[in-house]
One Martini backbone bead per residue (centre of mass of N, CA, C, O) as a GRO file, in nm:
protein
  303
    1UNK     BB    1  -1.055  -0.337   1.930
    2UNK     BB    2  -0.691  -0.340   1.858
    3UNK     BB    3  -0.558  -0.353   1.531
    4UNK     BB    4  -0.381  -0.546   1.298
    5UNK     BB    5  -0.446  -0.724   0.986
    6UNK     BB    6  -0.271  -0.957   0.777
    7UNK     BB    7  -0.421  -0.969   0.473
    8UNK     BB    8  -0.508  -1.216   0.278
    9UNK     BB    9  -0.593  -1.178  -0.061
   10UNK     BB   10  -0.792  -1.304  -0.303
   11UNK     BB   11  -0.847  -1.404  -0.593
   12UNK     BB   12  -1.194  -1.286  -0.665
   13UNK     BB   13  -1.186  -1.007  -0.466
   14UNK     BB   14  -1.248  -0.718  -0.292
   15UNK     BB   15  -1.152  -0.491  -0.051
   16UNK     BB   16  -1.435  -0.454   0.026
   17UNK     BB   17  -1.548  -0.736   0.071
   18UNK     BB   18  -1.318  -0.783   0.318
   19UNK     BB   19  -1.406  -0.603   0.512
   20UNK     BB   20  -1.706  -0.656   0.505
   21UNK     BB   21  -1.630  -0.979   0.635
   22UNK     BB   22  -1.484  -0.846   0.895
   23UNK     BB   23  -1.764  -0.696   1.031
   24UNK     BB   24  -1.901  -0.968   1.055
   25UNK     BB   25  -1.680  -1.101   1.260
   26UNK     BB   26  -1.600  -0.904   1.446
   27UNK     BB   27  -1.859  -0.675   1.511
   28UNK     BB   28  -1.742  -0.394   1.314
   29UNK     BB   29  -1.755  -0.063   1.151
   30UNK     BB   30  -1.431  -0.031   1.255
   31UNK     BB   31  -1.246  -0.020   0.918
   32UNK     BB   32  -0.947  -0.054   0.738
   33UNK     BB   33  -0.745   0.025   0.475
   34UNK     BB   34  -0.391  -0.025   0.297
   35UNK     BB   35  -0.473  -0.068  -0.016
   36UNK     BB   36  -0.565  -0.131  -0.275
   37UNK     BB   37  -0.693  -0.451  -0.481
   38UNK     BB   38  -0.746  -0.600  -0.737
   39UNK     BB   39  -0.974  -0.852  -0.795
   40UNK     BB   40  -0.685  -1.044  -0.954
   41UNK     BB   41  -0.528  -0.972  -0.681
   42UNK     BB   42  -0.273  -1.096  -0.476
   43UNK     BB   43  -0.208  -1.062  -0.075
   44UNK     BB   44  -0.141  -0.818   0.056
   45UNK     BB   45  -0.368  -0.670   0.338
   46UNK     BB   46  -0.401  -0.410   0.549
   47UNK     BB   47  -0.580  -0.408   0.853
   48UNK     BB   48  -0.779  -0.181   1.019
   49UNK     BB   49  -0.877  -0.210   1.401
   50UNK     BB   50  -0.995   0.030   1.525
   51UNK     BB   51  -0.805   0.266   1.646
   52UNK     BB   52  -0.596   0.156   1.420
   53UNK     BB   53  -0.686   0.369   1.174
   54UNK     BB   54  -0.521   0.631   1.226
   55UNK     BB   55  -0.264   0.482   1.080
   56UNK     BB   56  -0.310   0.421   0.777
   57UNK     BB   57  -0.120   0.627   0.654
   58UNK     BB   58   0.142   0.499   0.771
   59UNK     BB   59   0.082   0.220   0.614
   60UNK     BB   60   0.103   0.344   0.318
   61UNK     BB   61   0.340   0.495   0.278
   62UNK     BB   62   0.486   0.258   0.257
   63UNK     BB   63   0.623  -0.005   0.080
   64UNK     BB   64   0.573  -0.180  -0.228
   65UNK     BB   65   0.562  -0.514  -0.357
   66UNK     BB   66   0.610  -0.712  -0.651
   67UNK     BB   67   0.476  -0.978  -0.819
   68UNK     BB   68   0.471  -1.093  -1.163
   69UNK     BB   69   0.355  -1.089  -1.514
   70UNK     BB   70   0.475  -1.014  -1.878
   71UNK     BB   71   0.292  -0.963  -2.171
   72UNK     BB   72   0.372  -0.968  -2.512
   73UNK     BB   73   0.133  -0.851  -2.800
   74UNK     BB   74  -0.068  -0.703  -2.603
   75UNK     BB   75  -0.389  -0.540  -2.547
   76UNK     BB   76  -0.619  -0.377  -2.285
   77UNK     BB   77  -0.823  -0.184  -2.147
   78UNK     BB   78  -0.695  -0.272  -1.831
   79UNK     BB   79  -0.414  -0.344  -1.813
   80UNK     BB   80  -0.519  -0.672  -1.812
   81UNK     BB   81  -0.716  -0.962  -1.863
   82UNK     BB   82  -1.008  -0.846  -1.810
   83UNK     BB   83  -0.987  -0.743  -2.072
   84UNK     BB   84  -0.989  -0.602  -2.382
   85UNK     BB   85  -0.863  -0.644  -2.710
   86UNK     BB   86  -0.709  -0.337  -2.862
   87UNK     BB   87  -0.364  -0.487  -2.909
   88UNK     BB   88  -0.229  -0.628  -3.181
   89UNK     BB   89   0.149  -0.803  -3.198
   90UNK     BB   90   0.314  -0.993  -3.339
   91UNK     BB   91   0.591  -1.212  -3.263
   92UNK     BB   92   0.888  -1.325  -3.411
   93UNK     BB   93   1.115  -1.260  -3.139
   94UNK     BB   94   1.255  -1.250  -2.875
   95UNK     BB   95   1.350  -1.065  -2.590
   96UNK     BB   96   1.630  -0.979  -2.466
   97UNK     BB   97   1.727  -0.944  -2.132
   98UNK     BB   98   1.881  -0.680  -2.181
   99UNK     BB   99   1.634  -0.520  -2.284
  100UNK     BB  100   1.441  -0.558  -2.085
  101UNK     BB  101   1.585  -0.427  -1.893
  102UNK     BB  102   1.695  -0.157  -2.034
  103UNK     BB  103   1.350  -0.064  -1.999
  104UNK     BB  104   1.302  -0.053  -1.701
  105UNK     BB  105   1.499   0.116  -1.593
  106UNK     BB  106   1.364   0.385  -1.719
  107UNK     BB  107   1.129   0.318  -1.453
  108UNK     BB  108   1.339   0.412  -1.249
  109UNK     BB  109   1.268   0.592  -1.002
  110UNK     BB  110   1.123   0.925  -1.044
  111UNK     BB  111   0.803   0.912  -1.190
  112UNK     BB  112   0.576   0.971  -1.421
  113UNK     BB  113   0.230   0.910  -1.390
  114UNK     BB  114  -0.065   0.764  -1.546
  115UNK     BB  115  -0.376   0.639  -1.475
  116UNK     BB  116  -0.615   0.430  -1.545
  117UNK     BB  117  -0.909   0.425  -1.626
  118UNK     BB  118  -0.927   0.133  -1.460
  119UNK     BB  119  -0.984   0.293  -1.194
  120UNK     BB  120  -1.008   0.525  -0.860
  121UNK     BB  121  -0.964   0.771  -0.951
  122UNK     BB  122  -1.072   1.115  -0.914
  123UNK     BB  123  -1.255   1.304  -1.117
  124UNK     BB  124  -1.501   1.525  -1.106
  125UNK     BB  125  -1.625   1.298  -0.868
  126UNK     BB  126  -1.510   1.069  -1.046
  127UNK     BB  127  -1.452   0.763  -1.131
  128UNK     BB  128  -1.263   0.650  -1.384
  129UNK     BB  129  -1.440   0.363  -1.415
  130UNK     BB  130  -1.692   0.515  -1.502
  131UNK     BB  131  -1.648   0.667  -1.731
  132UNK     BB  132  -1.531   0.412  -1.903
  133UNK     BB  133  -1.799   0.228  -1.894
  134UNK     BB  134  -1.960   0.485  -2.035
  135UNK     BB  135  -1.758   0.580  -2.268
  136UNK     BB  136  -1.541   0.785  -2.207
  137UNK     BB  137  -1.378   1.072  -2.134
  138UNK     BB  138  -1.083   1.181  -1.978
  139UNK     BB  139  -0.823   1.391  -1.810
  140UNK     BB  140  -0.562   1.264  -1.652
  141UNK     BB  141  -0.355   1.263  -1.408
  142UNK     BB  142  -0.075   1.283  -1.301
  143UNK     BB  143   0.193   1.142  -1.093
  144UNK     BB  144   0.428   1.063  -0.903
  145UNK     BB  145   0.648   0.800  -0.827
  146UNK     BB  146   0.841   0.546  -0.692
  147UNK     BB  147   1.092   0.331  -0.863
  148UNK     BB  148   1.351   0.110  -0.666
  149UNK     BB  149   1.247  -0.165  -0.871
  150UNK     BB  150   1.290  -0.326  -1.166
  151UNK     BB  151   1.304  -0.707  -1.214
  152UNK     BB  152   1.372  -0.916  -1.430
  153UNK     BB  153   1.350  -1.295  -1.525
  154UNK     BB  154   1.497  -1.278  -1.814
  155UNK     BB  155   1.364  -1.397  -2.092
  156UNK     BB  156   1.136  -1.599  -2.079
  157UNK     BB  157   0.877  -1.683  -2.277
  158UNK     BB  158   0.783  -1.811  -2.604
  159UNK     BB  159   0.503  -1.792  -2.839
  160UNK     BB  160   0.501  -1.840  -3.174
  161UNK     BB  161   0.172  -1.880  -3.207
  162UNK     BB  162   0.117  -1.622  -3.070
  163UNK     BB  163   0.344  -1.381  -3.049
  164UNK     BB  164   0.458  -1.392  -2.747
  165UNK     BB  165   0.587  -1.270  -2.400
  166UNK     BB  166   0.673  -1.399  -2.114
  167UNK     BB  167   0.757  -1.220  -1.775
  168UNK     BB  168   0.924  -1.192  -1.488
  169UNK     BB  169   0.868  -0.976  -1.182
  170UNK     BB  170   1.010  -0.748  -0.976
  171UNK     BB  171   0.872  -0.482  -0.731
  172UNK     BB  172   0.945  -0.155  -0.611
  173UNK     BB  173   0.758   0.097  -0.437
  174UNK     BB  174   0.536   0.326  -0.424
  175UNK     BB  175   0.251   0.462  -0.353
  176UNK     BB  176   0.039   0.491  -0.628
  177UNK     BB  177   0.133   0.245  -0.804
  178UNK     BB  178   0.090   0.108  -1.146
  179UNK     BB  179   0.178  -0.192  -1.232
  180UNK     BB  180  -0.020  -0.188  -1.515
  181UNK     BB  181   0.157   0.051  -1.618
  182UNK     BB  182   0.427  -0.053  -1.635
  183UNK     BB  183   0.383  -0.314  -1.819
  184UNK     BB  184   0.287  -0.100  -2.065
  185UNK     BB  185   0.510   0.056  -2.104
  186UNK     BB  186   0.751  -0.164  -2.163
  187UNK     BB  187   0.610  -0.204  -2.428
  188UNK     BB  188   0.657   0.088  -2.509
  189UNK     BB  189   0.982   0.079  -2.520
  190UNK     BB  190   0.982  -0.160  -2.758
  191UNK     BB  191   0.715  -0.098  -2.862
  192UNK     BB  192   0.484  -0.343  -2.779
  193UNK     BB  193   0.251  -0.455  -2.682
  194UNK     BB  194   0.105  -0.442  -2.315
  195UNK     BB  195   0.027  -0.685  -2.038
  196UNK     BB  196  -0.069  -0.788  -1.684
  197UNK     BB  197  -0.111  -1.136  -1.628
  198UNK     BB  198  -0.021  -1.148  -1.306
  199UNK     BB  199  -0.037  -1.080  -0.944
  200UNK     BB  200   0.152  -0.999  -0.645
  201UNK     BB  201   0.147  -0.826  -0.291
  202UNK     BB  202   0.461  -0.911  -0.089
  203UNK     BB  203   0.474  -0.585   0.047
  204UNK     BB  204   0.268  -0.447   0.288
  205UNK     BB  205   0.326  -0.211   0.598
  206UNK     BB  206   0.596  -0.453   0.664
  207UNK     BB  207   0.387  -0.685   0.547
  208UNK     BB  208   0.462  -1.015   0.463
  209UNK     BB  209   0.305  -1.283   0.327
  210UNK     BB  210   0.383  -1.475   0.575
  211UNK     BB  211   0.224  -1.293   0.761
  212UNK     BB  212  -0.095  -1.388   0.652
  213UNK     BB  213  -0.404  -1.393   0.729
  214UNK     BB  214  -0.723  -1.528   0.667
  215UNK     BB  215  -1.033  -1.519   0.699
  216UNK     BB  216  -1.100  -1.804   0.843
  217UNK     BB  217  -0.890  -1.744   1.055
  218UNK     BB  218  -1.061  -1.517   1.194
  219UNK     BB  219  -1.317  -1.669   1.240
  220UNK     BB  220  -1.191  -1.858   1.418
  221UNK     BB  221  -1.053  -1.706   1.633
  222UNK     BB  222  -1.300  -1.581   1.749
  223UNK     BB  223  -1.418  -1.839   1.834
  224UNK     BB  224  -1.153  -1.898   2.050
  225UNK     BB  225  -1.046  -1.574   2.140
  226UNK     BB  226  -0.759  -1.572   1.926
  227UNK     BB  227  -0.721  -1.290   1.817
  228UNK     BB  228  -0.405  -1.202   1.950
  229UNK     BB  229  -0.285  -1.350   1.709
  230UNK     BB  230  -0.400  -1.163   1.427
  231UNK     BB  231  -0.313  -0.868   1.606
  232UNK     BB  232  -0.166  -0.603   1.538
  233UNK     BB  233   0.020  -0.345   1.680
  234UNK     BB  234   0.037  -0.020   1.612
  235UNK     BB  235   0.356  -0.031   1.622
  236UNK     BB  236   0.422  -0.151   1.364
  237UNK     BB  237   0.395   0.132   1.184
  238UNK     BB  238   0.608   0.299   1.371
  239UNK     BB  239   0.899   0.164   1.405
  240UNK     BB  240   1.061   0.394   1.203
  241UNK     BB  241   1.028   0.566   1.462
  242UNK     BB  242   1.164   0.689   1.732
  243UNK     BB  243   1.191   0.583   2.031
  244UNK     BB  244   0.977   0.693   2.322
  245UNK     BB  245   0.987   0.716   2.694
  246UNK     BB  246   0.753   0.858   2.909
  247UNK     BB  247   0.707   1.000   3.147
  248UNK     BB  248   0.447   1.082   3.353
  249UNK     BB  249   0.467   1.388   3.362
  250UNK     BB  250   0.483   1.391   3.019
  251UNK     BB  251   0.221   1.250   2.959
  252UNK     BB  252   0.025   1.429   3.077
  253UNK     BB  253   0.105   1.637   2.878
  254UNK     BB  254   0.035   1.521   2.623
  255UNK     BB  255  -0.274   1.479   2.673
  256UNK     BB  256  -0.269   1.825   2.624
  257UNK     BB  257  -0.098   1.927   2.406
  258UNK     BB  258   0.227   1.992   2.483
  259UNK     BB  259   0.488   2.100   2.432
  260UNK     BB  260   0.830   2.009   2.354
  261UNK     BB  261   1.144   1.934   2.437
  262UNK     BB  262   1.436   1.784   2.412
  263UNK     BB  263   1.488   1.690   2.715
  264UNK     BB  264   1.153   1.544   2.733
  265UNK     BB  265   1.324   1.318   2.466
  266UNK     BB  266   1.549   1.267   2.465
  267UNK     BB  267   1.728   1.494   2.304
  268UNK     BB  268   1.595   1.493   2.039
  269UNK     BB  269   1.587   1.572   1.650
  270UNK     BB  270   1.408   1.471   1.489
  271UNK     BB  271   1.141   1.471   1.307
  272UNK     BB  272   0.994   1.179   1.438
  273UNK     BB  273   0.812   1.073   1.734
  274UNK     BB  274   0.773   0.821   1.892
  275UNK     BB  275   0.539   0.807   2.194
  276UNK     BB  276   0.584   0.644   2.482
  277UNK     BB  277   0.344   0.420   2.748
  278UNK     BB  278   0.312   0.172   2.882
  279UNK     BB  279   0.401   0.011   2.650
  280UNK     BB  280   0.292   0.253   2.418
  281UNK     BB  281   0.159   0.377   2.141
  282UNK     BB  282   0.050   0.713   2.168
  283UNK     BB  283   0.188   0.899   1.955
  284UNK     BB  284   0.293   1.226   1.763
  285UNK     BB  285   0.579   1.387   1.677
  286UNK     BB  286   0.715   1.711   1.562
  287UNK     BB  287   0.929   1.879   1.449
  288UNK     BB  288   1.032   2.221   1.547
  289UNK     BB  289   1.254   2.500   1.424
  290UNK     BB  290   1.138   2.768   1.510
  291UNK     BB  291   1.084   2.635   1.824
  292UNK     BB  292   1.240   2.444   1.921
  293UNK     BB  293   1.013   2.154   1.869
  294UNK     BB  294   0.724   1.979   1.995
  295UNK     BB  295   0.493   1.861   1.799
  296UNK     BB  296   0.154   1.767   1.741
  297UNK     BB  297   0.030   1.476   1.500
  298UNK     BB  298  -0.037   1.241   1.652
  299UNK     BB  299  -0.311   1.069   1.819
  300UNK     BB  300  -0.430   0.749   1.960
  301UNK     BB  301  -0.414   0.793   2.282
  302UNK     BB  302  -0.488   0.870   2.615
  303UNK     BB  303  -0.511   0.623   2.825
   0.00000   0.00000   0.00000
């Protein structure tokens, strides 16, 4: 088996549990996915089976979209509904789109984020939601992350008698981005505390919402042999990097582990490139300028 399975999670389930109920359908223990969901969100979840766990890296890289809804007016200690409400400001009047719009800019572009305590983030060997748990505190580190776009969608619901404004948002962002803390942040742009509502994330690893199956679809295809059916192959993650076909000659090399020139790969020189052989992604080679060459990146098979 090898393979990814653009895997939709459903919400009130973890990521690891998805894996886990995976490992018992296929019986295989080596799965992995690209890029945990927490278990309030729903959505695209890419999962690697079999050798084909090697790209993981490879379908995180890619960008991630998400739709949601942010409430103003509190906020809770997970920075979305499943936590204790920590801070509340009744709103008296909602903010106008033109508003919405101007502060969530502010958050577009390359930007430092601080993940939330009640994340994955490891700090001195520990995960910071254990820290948490524990009621302690640490100091969290910065990370980079590129939000590509933060599109709110007019200015939303407003709630006069609970003193709330609930808004729909689309984002596109970079792996690594908290859209629960962007969502608390925007509401810190405006003065008022603000938390998010619910999430689902419409594509990941470049695949999109309409192309994932259920659990249930993976245990039928294995039931009636039609996993290949559920089953896309490694070259899906790897489709953004220019394709080249090698001859037997030069294929031979590449199993060896032997620097390539421009000539043994069609004259390229991007900076990385995926070597097929027998219509298959066998690797990556990565341009080296030093030597005027390609050198080994990532092999997936040798076979």
């Amino acid at each position: 088996m090898n393979g990814i399975i653009p895997l939709y999670k459903p919400r009130g389930v973890t990521s690891f549990d998805c894996i886990a109920k995976l490992r018992h359908i296929l019986q295989t223990k080596k799965v992995g996915h690209s890029g945990t969901l927490d278990p309030s969100v729903d959505g695209v979840l890419p999962i690697c089976i079999g050798p084909a766990t090697k790209v993981v890296p490879y379908l995180m890289a890619s960008g991630k979209v998400y739709r949601g809804t942010v409430t103003l007016g509190f906020a809770t200690t997970t920075e979305d509904l499943d936590g204790e409400v920590v801070d509340r400001q009744a709103l008296t009047a909602p903010f106008s789109a033109a508003d919405l719009q101007a502060a969530a800019a502010t958050m577009t572009g390359t930007i430092q984020q601080t993940p939330p305590m009640y994340s994955a983030v490891k700090v001195h060997g520990r995960k910071l939601y254990e820290y948490a748990r524990a009621g302690e505190t640490v100091e969290r580190p910065t990370r980079t992350v590129t939000v590509h776009d933060f599109a709110l969608q007019g200015a939303g619901t407003f709630d006069a008698t609970a003193g709330t404004q609930t808004v729909d948002f689309e984002i596109s962002c970079s792996k690594g981005t908290y859209v629960r803390t962007l969502a608390v942040d925007l509401g810190r742009h405006l003065g008022v505390p603000a938390v998010m509502a619910s999430l689902t994330r419409l594509k990941s690893g470049g695949f999109t919402l309409d192309q994932t199956v259920t659990l249930d679809q993976v245990a039928v295809a294995k039931d009636q042999g039609t996993l290949d059916q559920v089953l896309r192959p490694i070259d899906y993650a790897l489709r953004d990097y220019p394709q080249v076909a090698l001859t037997e000659r030069v294929w031979k090399l590449v199993k060896n582990g032997v620097w390539l020139t421009p000539d043994e790969v069609a004259d390229h020189t991007e900076p990385v490139l995926a070597l097929r052989f027998n219509d298959e992604t066998k690797c990556l080679y990565q341009w080296s300028e030093q030597k005027h060459a390609y050198k080994p990146l990532k092999m997936f098979t040798v076979n």
